[in-house]
Tab-separated table of C-alpha atoms and ligand atoms in Angstrom:
chain	number	residue	atom	x	y	z
U	1	UNK	CA	-69.351	-23.875	-61.348
U	2	UNK	CA	-70.029	-24.117	-64.980
U	3	UNK	CA	-68.437	-26.834	-67.026
U	4	UNK	CA	-67.220	-25.731	-70.450
U	5	UNK	CA	-67.933	-27.763	-73.569
U	6	UNK	CA	-64.994	-30.221	-74.112
U	7	UNK	CA	-65.378	-29.500	-77.768
U	8	UNK	CA	-65.236	-25.811	-78.704
U	9	UNK	CA	-68.296	-24.451	-80.481
U	10	UNK	CA	-67.288	-23.993	-84.073
U	11	UNK	CA	-68.056	-20.680	-85.783
U	12	UNK	CA	-65.341	-21.349	-88.314
U	13	UNK	CA	-65.473	-24.544	-90.307
U	14	UNK	CA	-63.782	-26.185	-93.257
U	15	UNK	CA	-66.425	-26.874	-95.977
U	16	UNK	CA	-65.506	-29.509	-98.641
U	17	UNK	CA	-67.236	-29.251	-102.011
U	18	UNK	CA	-69.991	-31.865	-102.307
U	19	UNK	CA	-72.159	-33.474	-104.996
U	20	UNK	CA	-75.431	-31.559	-104.410
U	21	UNK	CA	-75.998	-28.990	-101.625
U	22	UNK	CA	-72.319	-28.142	-101.506
U	23	UNK	CA	-71.596	-28.128	-105.237
U	24	UNK	CA	-70.223	-24.998	-106.929
U	25	UNK	CA	-68.997	-23.468	-103.645
U	26	UNK	CA	-66.546	-21.251	-105.624
U	27	UNK	CA	-69.350	-19.029	-106.872
U	28	UNK	CA	-70.009	-17.798	-103.340
U	29	UNK	CA	-73.056	-17.551	-101.114
U	30	UNK	CA	-74.781	-14.620	-102.861
U	31	UNK	CA	-78.223	-14.578	-104.254
U	32	UNK	CA	-77.339	-13.727	-107.937
U	33	UNK	CA	-74.927	-16.670	-108.111
U	34	UNK	CA	-77.566	-18.903	-106.477
U	35	UNK	CA	-80.256	-17.916	-108.947
U	36	UNK	CA	-77.847	-18.187	-111.877
U	37	UNK	CA	-77.113	-21.734	-110.799
U	38	UNK	CA	-80.596	-22.945	-110.134
U	39	UNK	CA	-82.982	-20.504	-111.810
U	40	UNK	CA	-86.001	-18.918	-110.006
U	41	UNK	CA	-87.686	-20.680	-107.085
U	42	UNK	CA	-90.708	-22.533	-108.628
U	43	UNK	CA	-94.133	-22.257	-107.166
U	44	UNK	CA	-95.084	-25.710	-106.082
U	45	UNK	CA	-98.450	-27.056	-104.907
U	46	UNK	CA	-98.811	-28.777	-101.598
U	47	UNK	CA	-99.607	-32.081	-103.249
U	48	UNK	CA	-96.689	-31.879	-105.463
U	49	UNK	CA	-94.342	-31.014	-102.609
U	50	UNK	CA	-95.723	-33.762	-100.459
U	51	UNK	CA	-95.258	-36.299	-103.299
U	52	UNK	CA	-91.663	-35.273	-103.911
U	53	UNK	CA	-90.450	-35.116	-100.336
U	54	UNK	CA	-92.109	-38.478	-99.600
U	55	UNK	CA	-90.514	-40.093	-102.671
U	56	UNK	CA	-87.012	-39.195	-101.660
U	57	UNK	CA	-87.624	-39.612	-97.997
U	58	UNK	CA	-86.490	-36.223	-96.766
U	59	UNK	CA	-86.072	-36.659	-93.005
U	60	UNK	CA	-85.263	-34.684	-89.895
U	61	UNK	CA	-81.832	-34.897	-88.203
U	62	UNK	CA	-82.830	-36.134	-84.822
U	63	UNK	CA	-81.973	-39.721	-83.695
U	64	UNK	CA	-85.415	-40.943	-85.035
U	65	UNK	CA	-84.959	-39.268	-88.503
U	66	UNK	CA	-88.594	-38.287	-88.463
U	67	UNK	CA	-90.010	-38.094	-92.072
U	68	UNK	CA	-90.477	-34.451	-93.247
U	69	UNK	CA	-93.439	-35.514	-95.371
U	70	UNK	CA	-95.395	-36.682	-92.289
U	71	UNK	CA	-94.761	-33.372	-90.512
U	72	UNK	CA	-95.735	-31.440	-93.583
U	73	UNK	CA	-98.988	-33.408	-94.032
U	74	UNK	CA	-99.872	-32.870	-90.425
U	75	UNK	CA	-99.204	-29.161	-90.489
U	76	UNK	CA	-101.205	-28.861	-93.739
U	77	UNK	CA	-104.341	-30.234	-91.964
U	78	UNK	CA	-104.497	-27.314	-89.558
U	79	UNK	CA	-105.246	-23.625	-90.000
U	80	UNK	CA	-102.677	-20.956	-90.817
U	81	UNK	CA	-99.513	-22.980	-90.376
U	82	UNK	CA	-96.174	-21.466	-89.426
U	83	UNK	CA	-92.764	-22.408	-90.887
U	84	UNK	CA	-89.552	-22.338	-88.794
U	85	UNK	CA	-85.919	-22.590	-89.903
U	86	UNK	CA	-84.037	-23.704	-86.836
U	87	UNK	CA	-80.352	-22.866	-87.037
U	88	UNK	CA	-79.777	-23.176	-83.294
U	89	UNK	CA	-77.812	-26.390	-83.366
U	90	UNK	CA	-76.966	-26.418	-79.662
U	91	UNK	CA	-74.686	-29.417	-80.167
U	92	UNK	CA	-71.122	-27.991	-79.978
U	93	UNK	CA	-69.555	-30.665	-82.164
U	94	UNK	CA	-72.024	-30.013	-85.077
U	95	UNK	CA	-71.040	-27.569	-87.796
U	96	UNK	CA	-73.281	-28.492	-90.721
U	97	UNK	CA	-75.865	-25.796	-90.274
U	98	UNK	CA	-73.004	-23.221	-89.783
U	99	UNK	CA	-71.530	-24.499	-93.046
U	100	UNK	CA	-74.850	-24.082	-94.835
U	101	UNK	CA	-75.341	-20.585	-93.434
U	102	UNK	CA	-71.856	-19.513	-94.573
U	103	UNK	CA	-71.989	-21.090	-98.044
U	104	UNK	CA	-75.548	-21.954	-99.035
U	105	UNK	CA	-77.954	-19.636	-97.085
U	106	UNK	CA	-80.250	-19.254	-100.006
U	107	UNK	CA	-80.818	-22.969	-100.387
U	108	UNK	CA	-81.934	-23.033	-96.738
U	109	UNK	CA	-84.273	-20.039	-97.146
U	110	UNK	CA	-85.651	-21.189	-100.470
U	111	UNK	CA	-86.752	-24.513	-98.909
U	112	UNK	CA	-88.604	-22.779	-96.191
U	113	UNK	CA	-90.109	-20.104	-98.456
U	114	UNK	CA	-91.314	-22.640	-101.115
U	115	UNK	CA	-92.862	-24.721	-98.353
U	116	UNK	CA	-94.489	-21.741	-96.757
U	117	UNK	CA	-95.997	-20.838	-100.090
U	118	UNK	CA	-97.239	-24.381	-100.643
U	119	UNK	CA	-98.825	-24.338	-97.181
U	120	UNK	CA	-100.176	-20.799	-97.686
U	121	UNK	CA	-98.300	-19.942	-94.501
U	122	UNK	CA	-97.854	-16.201	-94.021
U	123	UNK	CA	-94.847	-16.306	-91.746
U	124	UNK	CA	-91.438	-17.899	-91.886
U	125	UNK	CA	-89.438	-17.735	-88.609
U	126	UNK	CA	-85.674	-17.938	-88.688
U	127	UNK	CA	-83.946	-18.860	-85.397
U	128	UNK	CA	-80.295	-18.004	-85.218
U	129	UNK	CA	-77.682	-19.580	-82.844
U	130	UNK	CA	-76.682	-17.102	-80.080
U	131	UNK	CA	-73.237	-18.745	-79.676
U	132	UNK	CA	-72.302	-18.539	-83.364
U	133	UNK	CA	-72.166	-14.877	-84.448
U	134	UNK	CA	-70.632	-15.503	-87.865
U	135	UNK	CA	-73.474	-17.922	-88.678
U	136	UNK	CA	-76.036	-15.366	-87.694
U	137	UNK	CA	-74.425	-12.566	-89.725
U	138	UNK	CA	-74.335	-14.793	-92.777
U	139	UNK	CA	-78.022	-15.582	-92.537
U	140	UNK	CA	-78.943	-11.907	-91.949
U	141	UNK	CA	-76.853	-10.887	-94.977
U	142	UNK	CA	-78.676	-13.438	-97.078
U	143	UNK	CA	-82.139	-12.293	-95.816
U	144	UNK	CA	-81.116	-8.712	-96.802
U	145	UNK	CA	-80.662	-9.801	-100.397
U	146	UNK	CA	-84.071	-11.398	-100.781
U	147	UNK	CA	-87.569	-10.017	-101.427
U	148	UNK	CA	-89.779	-12.941	-100.334
U	149	UNK	CA	-93.548	-13.132	-100.658
U	150	UNK	CA	-93.888	-14.064	-97.008
U	151	UNK	CA	-93.127	-12.224	-93.767
U	152	UNK	CA	-89.786	-13.335	-92.291
U	153	UNK	CA	-89.170	-12.952	-88.576
U	154	UNK	CA	-85.773	-13.481	-87.004
U	155	UNK	CA	-84.991	-14.647	-83.435
U	156	UNK	CA	-81.736	-15.317	-81.696
U	157	UNK	CA	-81.559	-18.347	-79.392
U	158	UNK	CA	-79.676	-18.429	-76.129
U	159	UNK	CA	-76.178	-19.968	-76.338
U	160	UNK	CA	-77.181	-23.176	-74.481
U	161	UNK	CA	-77.311	-26.827	-75.463
U	162	UNK	CA	-81.122	-27.142	-75.098
U	163	UNK	CA	-82.025	-23.804	-76.700
U	164	UNK	CA	-82.399	-25.461	-80.090
U	165	UNK	CA	-84.852	-28.060	-78.800
U	166	UNK	CA	-88.227	-27.576	-80.649
U	167	UNK	CA	-90.264	-26.544	-77.626
U	168	UNK	CA	-87.594	-24.105	-76.482
U	169	UNK	CA	-87.553	-22.506	-79.901
U	170	UNK	CA	-91.379	-22.095	-79.693
U	171	UNK	CA	-90.991	-20.432	-76.338
U	172	UNK	CA	-88.441	-18.033	-77.797
U	173	UNK	CA	-90.856	-17.223	-80.697
U	174	UNK	CA	-93.532	-16.426	-78.127
U	175	UNK	CA	-91.245	-13.988	-76.347
U	176	UNK	CA	-90.596	-16.165	-73.363
U	177	UNK	CA	-87.232	-17.516	-72.129
U	178	UNK	CA	-86.087	-20.255	-74.526
U	179	UNK	CA	-86.284	-23.209	-72.178
U	180	UNK	CA	-88.006	-26.445	-73.107
U	181	UNK	CA	-91.513	-27.058	-71.846
U	182	UNK	CA	-93.673	-30.129	-71.875
U	183	UNK	CA	-95.183	-30.913	-75.219
U	184	UNK	CA	-98.603	-32.392	-74.999
U	185	UNK	CA	-98.990	-32.462	-78.758
U	186	UNK	CA	-96.529	-32.540	-81.713
U	187	UNK	CA	-95.688	-29.033	-82.804
U	188	UNK	CA	-96.979	-29.846	-86.297
U	189	UNK	CA	-100.428	-30.135	-84.669
U	190	UNK	CA	-100.187	-27.272	-82.153
U	191	UNK	CA	-97.007	-25.106	-81.998
U	192	UNK	CA	-96.476	-21.452	-82.306
U	193	UNK	CA	-99.507	-19.595	-80.969
U	194	UNK	CA	-101.334	-22.943	-81.051
U	195	UNK	CA	-100.993	-23.099	-84.814
U	196	UNK	CA	-99.605	-26.003	-86.717
U	197	UNK	CA	-95.870	-25.431	-86.937
U	198	UNK	CA	-93.416	-26.992	-89.340
U	199	UNK	CA	-90.025	-26.706	-87.676
U	200	UNK	CA	-86.907	-28.109	-89.314
U	201	UNK	CA	-83.137	-27.676	-89.150
U	202	UNK	CA	-81.214	-25.761	-91.848
U	203	UNK	CA	-80.059	-28.956	-93.585
U	204	UNK	CA	-83.570	-30.407	-94.067
U	205	UNK	CA	-84.726	-27.108	-95.607
U	206	UNK	CA	-81.713	-27.138	-97.919
U	207	UNK	CA	-82.575	-30.662	-99.100
U	208	UNK	CA	-86.188	-29.565	-99.759
U	209	UNK	CA	-84.928	-26.632	-101.890
U	210	UNK	CA	-82.427	-28.732	-103.809
U	211	UNK	CA	-85.149	-31.271	-104.574
U	212	UNK	CA	-87.353	-28.468	-106.020
U	213	UNK	CA	-84.534	-26.667	-107.859
U	214	UNK	CA	-82.464	-29.593	-109.161
U	215	UNK	CA	-84.780	-32.554	-109.104
U	216	UNK	CA	-84.594	-36.165	-107.892
U	217	UNK	CA	-81.141	-36.922	-106.445
U	218	UNK	CA	-81.393	-40.534	-107.606
U	219	UNK	CA	-81.486	-39.411	-111.182
U	220	UNK	CA	-78.210	-37.708	-110.539
U	221	UNK	CA	-76.894	-41.069	-109.263
U	222	UNK	CA	-76.820	-39.947	-105.587
U	223	UNK	CA	-77.774	-42.347	-102.776
U	224	UNK	CA	-79.564	-45.646	-102.763
U	225	UNK	CA	-83.089	-46.617	-103.655
U	226	UNK	CA	-83.854	-46.989	-99.973
U	227	UNK	CA	-82.149	-43.702	-99.065
U	228	UNK	CA	-81.880	-41.397	-101.962
U	229	UNK	CA	-79.698	-38.277	-101.935
U	230	UNK	CA	-77.000	-37.010	-99.717
U	231	UNK	CA	-76.393	-36.090	-96.117
U	232	UNK	CA	-74.085	-33.592	-94.446
U	233	UNK	CA	-71.430	-34.881	-91.939
U	234	UNK	CA	-69.373	-32.986	-89.501
U	235	UNK	CA	-65.984	-34.628	-88.838
U	236	UNK	CA	-64.843	-32.963	-85.631
U	237	UNK	CA	-61.265	-33.740	-84.750
U	238	UNK	CA	-59.652	-32.778	-81.519
U	239	UNK	CA	-57.246	-29.927	-82.201
U	240	UNK	CA	-58.459	-29.135	-85.749
U	241	UNK	CA	-61.192	-27.048	-87.279
U	242	UNK	CA	-64.400	-29.103	-87.832
U	243	UNK	CA	-64.847	-30.324	-91.408
U	244	UNK	CA	-68.226	-30.563	-93.135
U	245	UNK	CA	-68.628	-32.973	-95.974
U	246	UNK	CA	-71.621	-33.935	-98.029
U	247	UNK	CA	-71.779	-37.529	-99.052
U	248	UNK	CA	-74.304	-39.743	-100.781
U	249	UNK	CA	-76.105	-42.236	-98.630
U	250	UNK	CA	-74.468	-45.614	-98.951
U	251	UNK	CA	-70.857	-44.220	-98.961
U	252	UNK	CA	-68.492	-46.391	-96.879
U	253	UNK	CA	-67.286	-44.708	-93.668
U	254	UNK	CA	-63.892	-46.015	-94.571
U	255	UNK	CA	-63.851	-43.533	-97.453
U	256	UNK	CA	-65.264	-40.660	-95.407
U	257	UNK	CA	-62.666	-41.088	-92.744
U	258	UNK	CA	-59.797	-41.923	-95.076
U	259	UNK	CA	-57.740	-38.876	-94.270
U	260	UNK	CA	-58.070	-38.850	-90.547
U	261	UNK	CA	-54.382	-39.059	-89.632
U	262	UNK	CA	-54.443	-40.815	-86.264
U	263	UNK	CA	-57.094	-43.438	-85.667
U	264	UNK	CA	-58.357	-43.611	-82.092
U	265	UNK	CA	-59.824	-46.790	-80.631
U	266	UNK	CA	-63.360	-45.295	-80.651
U	267	UNK	CA	-65.243	-42.321	-82.068
U	268	UNK	CA	-68.303	-40.484	-80.788
U	269	UNK	CA	-71.048	-40.807	-83.411
U	270	UNK	CA	-73.972	-38.362	-83.312
U	271	UNK	CA	-72.392	-35.884	-80.940
U	272	UNK	CA	-72.842	-35.391	-77.179
U	273	UNK	CA	-76.290	-37.024	-77.310
U	274	UNK	CA	-74.793	-39.747	-79.477
U	275	UNK	CA	-73.011	-43.071	-79.051
U	276	UNK	CA	-69.454	-44.332	-78.799
U	277	UNK	CA	-68.551	-46.679	-81.603
U	278	UNK	CA	-65.351	-48.593	-82.004
U	279	UNK	CA	-63.367	-47.319	-84.921
U	280	UNK	CA	-63.275	-50.716	-86.596
U	281	UNK	CA	-66.991	-51.088	-86.294
U	282	UNK	CA	-67.626	-47.603	-87.735
U	283	UNK	CA	-65.223	-48.326	-90.716
U	284	UNK	CA	-67.187	-51.428	-91.572
U	285	UNK	CA	-70.366	-49.420	-91.836
U	286	UNK	CA	-71.850	-47.252	-94.595
U	287	UNK	CA	-73.406	-43.823	-94.200
U	288	UNK	CA	-77.012	-44.957	-93.794
U	289	UNK	CA	-79.552	-43.814	-91.324
U	290	UNK	CA	-81.376	-47.143	-91.237
U	291	UNK	CA	-78.259	-49.353	-90.980
U	292	UNK	CA	-76.636	-47.158	-88.322
U	293	UNK	CA	-79.797	-47.072	-86.252
U	294	UNK	CA	-79.942	-50.842	-86.503
U	295	UNK	CA	-76.365	-51.087	-85.220
U	296	UNK	CA	-77.187	-48.890	-82.300
U	297	UNK	CA	-75.277	-45.826	-83.484
U	298	UNK	CA	-77.853	-43.470	-84.875
U	299	UNK	CA	-76.385	-40.869	-87.276
U	300	UNK	CA	-78.502	-38.071	-85.791
U	301	UNK	CA	-77.068	-34.730	-86.811
U	302	UNK	CA	-74.274	-36.469	-88.752
U	303	UNK	CA	-71.475	-35.880	-86.271
U	304	UNK	CA	-68.381	-37.955	-85.852
U	305	UNK	CA	-66.099	-36.661	-83.045
U	306	UNK	CA	-62.634	-38.129	-83.357
U	307	UNK	CA	-60.682	-37.795	-80.081
U	308	UNK	CA	-56.921	-37.536	-80.240
U	309	UNK	CA	-55.287	-40.943	-79.719
U	310	UNK	CA	-53.848	-39.597	-76.479
U	311	UNK	CA	-57.333	-38.735	-75.130
U	312	UNK	CA	-58.872	-41.215	-72.861
U	313	UNK	CA	-62.434	-41.751	-74.196
U	314	UNK	CA	-63.759	-42.435	-70.683
U	315	UNK	CA	-62.321	-39.215	-69.386
U	316	UNK	CA	-63.775	-37.391	-72.383
U	317	UNK	CA	-67.143	-38.903	-71.567
U	318	UNK	CA	-66.909	-37.603	-68.030
U	319	UNK	CA	-66.086	-34.124	-69.365
U	320	UNK	CA	-69.031	-34.239	-71.779
U	321	UNK	CA	-71.321	-35.436	-68.994
U	322	UNK	CA	-70.209	-32.600	-66.667
U	323	UNK	CA	-71.028	-30.165	-69.464
U	324	UNK	CA	-74.396	-31.817	-70.252
U	325	UNK	CA	-75.354	-31.786	-66.606
U	326	UNK	CA	-74.502	-28.177	-66.451
U	327	UNK	CA	-76.642	-27.497	-69.534
U	328	UNK	CA	-79.701	-28.950	-67.958
U	329	UNK	CA	-82.221	-26.154	-67.782
U	330	UNK	CA	-82.596	-27.247	-64.108
U	331	UNK	CA	-86.364	-27.310	-64.036
U	332	UNK	CA	-87.252	-30.982	-64.256
U	333	UNK	CA	-86.549	-32.844	-61.037
U	334	UNK	CA	-85.047	-36.067	-62.480
U	335	UNK	CA	-82.817	-34.083	-64.956
U	336	UNK	CA	-81.786	-31.533	-62.388
U	337	UNK	CA	-80.841	-34.163	-59.740
U	338	UNK	CA	-80.018	-37.108	-62.037
U	339	UNK	CA	-77.559	-35.587	-64.475
U	340	UNK	CA	-75.160	-34.237	-61.841
U	341	UNK	CA	-75.331	-37.516	-60.007
U	342	UNK	CA	-74.663	-39.346	-63.208
U	343	UNK	CA	-71.779	-37.061	-64.066
U	344	UNK	CA	-70.257	-37.602	-60.662
U	345	UNK	CA	-70.534	-41.368	-60.974
U	346	UNK	CA	-68.909	-41.398	-64.401
U	347	UNK	CA	-66.115	-39.176	-62.956
U	348	UNK	CA	-65.886	-41.882	-60.333
U	349	UNK	CA	-65.245	-44.526	-62.968
U	350	UNK	CA	-62.417	-42.431	-64.345
U	351	UNK	CA	-60.987	-42.227	-60.822
U	352	UNK	CA	-61.132	-46.080	-60.630
U	353	UNK	CA	-64.302	-46.624	-58.586
U	354	UNK	CA	-66.373	-49.675	-59.347
U	355	UNK	CA	-69.609	-47.823	-60.004
U	356	UNK	CA	-71.069	-49.270	-63.179
U	357	UNK	CA	-74.154	-50.593	-61.401
U	358	UNK	CA	-74.951	-47.273	-59.895
U	359	UNK	CA	-74.367	-45.570	-63.312
U	360	UNK	CA	-76.860	-47.976	-64.866
U	361	UNK	CA	-79.402	-47.323	-62.116
U	362	UNK	CA	-79.080	-43.561	-62.492
U	363	UNK	CA	-79.360	-43.839	-66.232
U	364	UNK	CA	-82.651	-45.654	-65.862
U	365	UNK	CA	-83.912	-43.009	-63.433
U	366	UNK	CA	-83.435	-40.070	-65.779
U	367	UNK	CA	-84.280	-41.806	-69.086
U	368	UNK	CA	-87.449	-40.292	-70.611
U	369	UNK	CA	-88.205	-38.151	-67.523
U	370	UNK	CA	-87.896	-34.526	-68.654
U	371	UNK	CA	-89.724	-31.900	-70.644
U	372	UNK	CA	-87.130	-32.356	-73.368
U	373	UNK	CA	-84.895	-35.130	-74.739
U	374	UNK	CA	-81.770	-33.823	-72.943
U	375	UNK	CA	-81.879	-36.617	-70.199
U	376	UNK	CA	-82.571	-39.249	-72.831
U	377	UNK	CA	-79.650	-38.124	-75.078
U	378	UNK	CA	-77.348	-37.996	-72.075
U	379	UNK	CA	-78.345	-41.508	-71.068
U	380	UNK	CA	-77.710	-42.745	-74.621
U	381	UNK	CA	-74.118	-41.431	-74.425
U	382	UNK	CA	-73.526	-43.083	-70.905
U	383	UNK	CA	-74.938	-46.382	-71.897
U	384	UNK	CA	-72.834	-46.539	-75.043
U	385	UNK	CA	-69.738	-45.671	-72.994
U	386	UNK	CA	-70.516	-48.652	-70.673
U	387	UNK	CA	-71.032	-50.878	-73.701
U	388	UNK	CA	-68.201	-49.843	-75.924
U	389	UNK	CA	-65.549	-48.614	-73.501
U	390	UNK	CA	-65.599	-51.632	-71.190
U	391	UNK	CA	-61.857	-52.115	-71.501
U	392	UNK	CA	-61.200	-48.559	-70.466
U	393	UNK	CA	-63.556	-48.855	-67.515
U	394	UNK	CA	-61.655	-51.942	-66.482
U	395	UNK	CA	-58.256	-50.311	-67.032
U	396	UNK	CA	-59.261	-47.380	-64.783
U	397	UNK	CA	-60.556	-49.720	-62.068
U	398	UNK	CA	-57.230	-51.490	-61.992
U	399	UNK	CA	-55.322	-48.223	-62.303
U	400	UNK	CA	-53.840	-48.881	-65.711
U	401	UNK	CA	-55.461	-46.615	-68.154
U	402	UNK	CA	-52.870	-46.188	-70.940
U	403	UNK	CA	-53.857	-42.629	-71.691
U	404	UNK	CA	-54.458	-41.242	-68.265
U	405	UNK	CA	-50.949	-39.971	-67.767
U	406	UNK	CA	-51.106	-38.189	-71.096
U	407	UNK	CA	-54.256	-36.194	-70.454
U	408	UNK	CA	-54.923	-35.096	-66.914
U	409	UNK	CA	-58.506	-35.505	-65.776
U	410	UNK	CA	-60.111	-32.234	-64.883
U	411	UNK	CA	-61.890	-32.254	-61.523
E	1	UNK	CA	-109.348	-47.330	-73.987
E	2	UNK	CA	-106.508	-47.388	-71.454
E	3	UNK	CA	-104.943	-44.259	-69.976
E	4	UNK	CA	-101.481	-43.214	-68.930
E	5	UNK	CA	-100.320	-40.636	-66.412
E	6	UNK	CA	-97.970	-38.062	-67.631
E	7	UNK	CA	-95.938	-35.579	-65.601
E	8	UNK	CA	-95.269	-32.014	-66.603
E	9	UNK	CA	-91.742	-32.071	-65.231
E	10	UNK	CA	-90.987	-28.376	-65.008
E	11	UNK	CA	-94.095	-27.919	-62.863
E	12	UNK	CA	-93.627	-30.920	-60.555
E	13	UNK	CA	-91.987	-30.047	-57.218
E	14	UNK	CA	-91.812	-33.485	-55.783
E	15	UNK	CA	-94.326	-33.209	-53.001
E	16	UNK	CA	-95.236	-36.783	-53.574
E	17	UNK	CA	-99.033	-36.491	-53.111
E	18	UNK	CA	-99.589	-38.431	-56.263
E	19	UNK	CA	-97.733	-41.410	-54.815
E	20	UNK	CA	-99.878	-41.367	-51.690
E	21	UNK	CA	-103.130	-41.244	-53.619
E	22	UNK	CA	-102.154	-43.694	-56.354
E	23	UNK	CA	-99.408	-45.997	-55.119
E	24	UNK	CA	-100.444	-48.636	-57.631
E	25	UNK	CA	-99.183	-46.607	-60.490
E	26	UNK	CA	-96.855	-43.962	-58.977
E	27	UNK	CA	-93.697	-44.786	-57.144
E	28	UNK	CA	-91.174	-42.126	-56.040
E	29	UNK	CA	-87.583	-41.910	-57.084
E	30	UNK	CA	-84.661	-41.223	-54.712
E	31	UNK	CA	-85.330	-37.454	-55.031
E	32	UNK	CA	-89.074	-37.687	-54.353
E	33	UNK	CA	-90.226	-37.298	-57.932
E	34	UNK	CA	-92.905	-39.549	-59.343
E	35	UNK	CA	-91.959	-42.656	-61.198
E	36	UNK	CA	-94.924	-43.759	-63.224
E	37	UNK	CA	-94.716	-47.467	-63.209
E	38	UNK	CA	-97.668	-48.596	-65.230
E	39	UNK	CA	-100.804	-47.868	-67.179
E	40	UNK	CA	-104.003	-46.578	-65.600
E	41	UNK	CA	-106.561	-49.401	-65.899
E	42	UNK	CA	-110.296	-48.886	-65.889
E	43	UNK	CA	-110.355	-49.889	-62.257
E	44	UNK	CA	-107.842	-47.136	-61.332
E	45	UNK	CA	-109.379	-44.443	-63.421
E	46	UNK	CA	-111.282	-42.682	-60.699
E	47	UNK	CA	-108.358	-42.695	-58.357
E	48	UNK	CA	-106.083	-41.410	-61.114
E	49	UNK	CA	-108.445	-38.580	-61.750
E	50	UNK	CA	-108.444	-37.715	-58.106
E	51	UNK	CA	-104.644	-37.635	-58.071
E	52	UNK	CA	-104.641	-35.335	-61.078
E	53	UNK	CA	-107.024	-32.973	-59.346
E	54	UNK	CA	-105.082	-33.177	-56.047
E	55	UNK	CA	-101.614	-32.373	-57.432
E	56	UNK	CA	-100.800	-28.929	-55.870
E	57	UNK	CA	-98.728	-27.958	-58.946
E	58	UNK	CA	-101.264	-29.060	-61.594
E	59	UNK	CA	-98.405	-31.194	-62.939
E	60	UNK	CA	-100.226	-34.400	-63.744
E	61	UNK	CA	-102.257	-35.241	-66.796
E	62	UNK	CA	-104.207	-38.298	-67.783
E	63	UNK	CA	-103.625	-38.956	-71.501
E	64	UNK	CA	-104.959	-41.746	-73.667
E	65	UNK	CA	-102.291	-44.403	-73.877
E	66	UNK	CA	-100.744	-44.638	-77.334
E	67	UNK	CA	-101.822	-47.778	-79.118
E	68	UNK	CA	-99.174	-50.480	-79.082
T	1	SF4	S1	-85.358	-32.280	-69.211
T	1	SF4	FE1	-83.641	-31.203	-68.327
T	1	SF4	S2	-82.865	-29.946	-69.996
T	1	SF4	FE2	-84.902	-30.633	-70.587
T	1	SF4	S3	-86.256	-28.966	-69.879
T	1	SF4	FE3	-86.174	-30.439	-68.210
T	1	SF4	S4	-84.450	-29.773	-66.845
T	1	SF4	FE4	-84.282	-28.759	-68.843
T	2	SF4	S1	-98.416	-34.500	-56.676
T	2	SF4	FE1	-97.802	-33.225	-58.464
T	2	SF4	S2	-96.120	-31.946	-57.764
T	2	SF4	FE2	-96.392	-33.577	-56.271
T	2	SF4	S3	-94.920	-35.213	-56.889
T	2	SF4	FE3	-96.913	-35.690	-57.813
T	2	SF4	S4	-96.818	-34.707	-59.828
T	2	SF4	FE4	-95.201	-33.748	-58.670
């Protein structure tokens, strides 16, 4: 049986105007408006590009926030590098790349094209999300408007959670099924066809373009010296369209979440591979990759999922786990066996079984033991549920979960 | 230079031969898949190479352990 995503995949999204990437939304997504706003895409040398992205600390959107400059420098050392725009978000609760595709596709493409030129790469690959047709159409329309000095090749990823994983994307580009395979080297060293491959998500490319077209974000007063510039956030609320906001680093979460009408006890930060955080804890934090990582709630792709106050977070965790177990590509033994076992044990906690020890043991058994980070991300979620939802676990064990009667658990 | 054993998970089919050949470093989990429990020291290097060669699925690799 296949478990559906407990959060619907958004192909429609509310995009709020923002200070940089999402400024001037009223002029539309089209190329003439984009060029009128920013002027022509400048030719930038590799050294200049490296210097600029390093100075403002452009980073990836994984939990580790890997520096873009490091990847760029690595890719530049090899022969005939390849540039990849990865729009296959996979994570159902994330809508930021969809928002960019719908409103700012030319920023995303400019970032990749300028980088390809600096690297003397001949090919830019654009990977579209199979489960988000409107996103794909928006990108294709934007590509149609452009005459780029590099070859652009388009691929469409399978609608699965792990299809956006870097190695799965490289498999897709090679014409094989887009399932993750074991990486023996970073893709910036040996990726597509063994060539150095610079693969980033849409948001990272948009930041690169904005930096080249509009200059240093700190000079515009955006961000902090440690973390210049802005980041995109998806506020995903149960029963509402997801909202994408662009905020400067350092913004208090209290301000970001000010118009959430009903505060739940805890929110899911970073999506399905993310961590539970108590609402109070989150509201005391600022939007900062470093600070949030230090508090054990990495910002990752910038998602905050806000369950309805009538939703039991433990039951939601069990639903997410069933979905994640189902999304395992079923090829790596520990992931194939461990995730369903883990999902069943967490379901057991919801049913009132005293199984936290077994959950911890299973988590340790799957952590780090797969071709991709799917088991690791799943374990992160489970461990945070045990750490933050202790009261709920206890309430279920003693048969007193306050919200259980309001939302029936699906078996 | 110390080495570490890495498993190519999609290839490994849990036959457990690696555990028999190199019990010092490879344990098996409850499903029969290898649990690499430590680094491959100089003394174990020859045995580790043998295990890599013997894996029927070519799912084991000896890599240089990252510096810590
Ligand atoms: S770790 Fe899991 S999801 Fe990732 S490739 Fe292996 S089986 Fe698939
Ligand atoms: S010998 Fe190879 S296939 Fe068998 S368990 Fe070990 S790594 Fe897996």
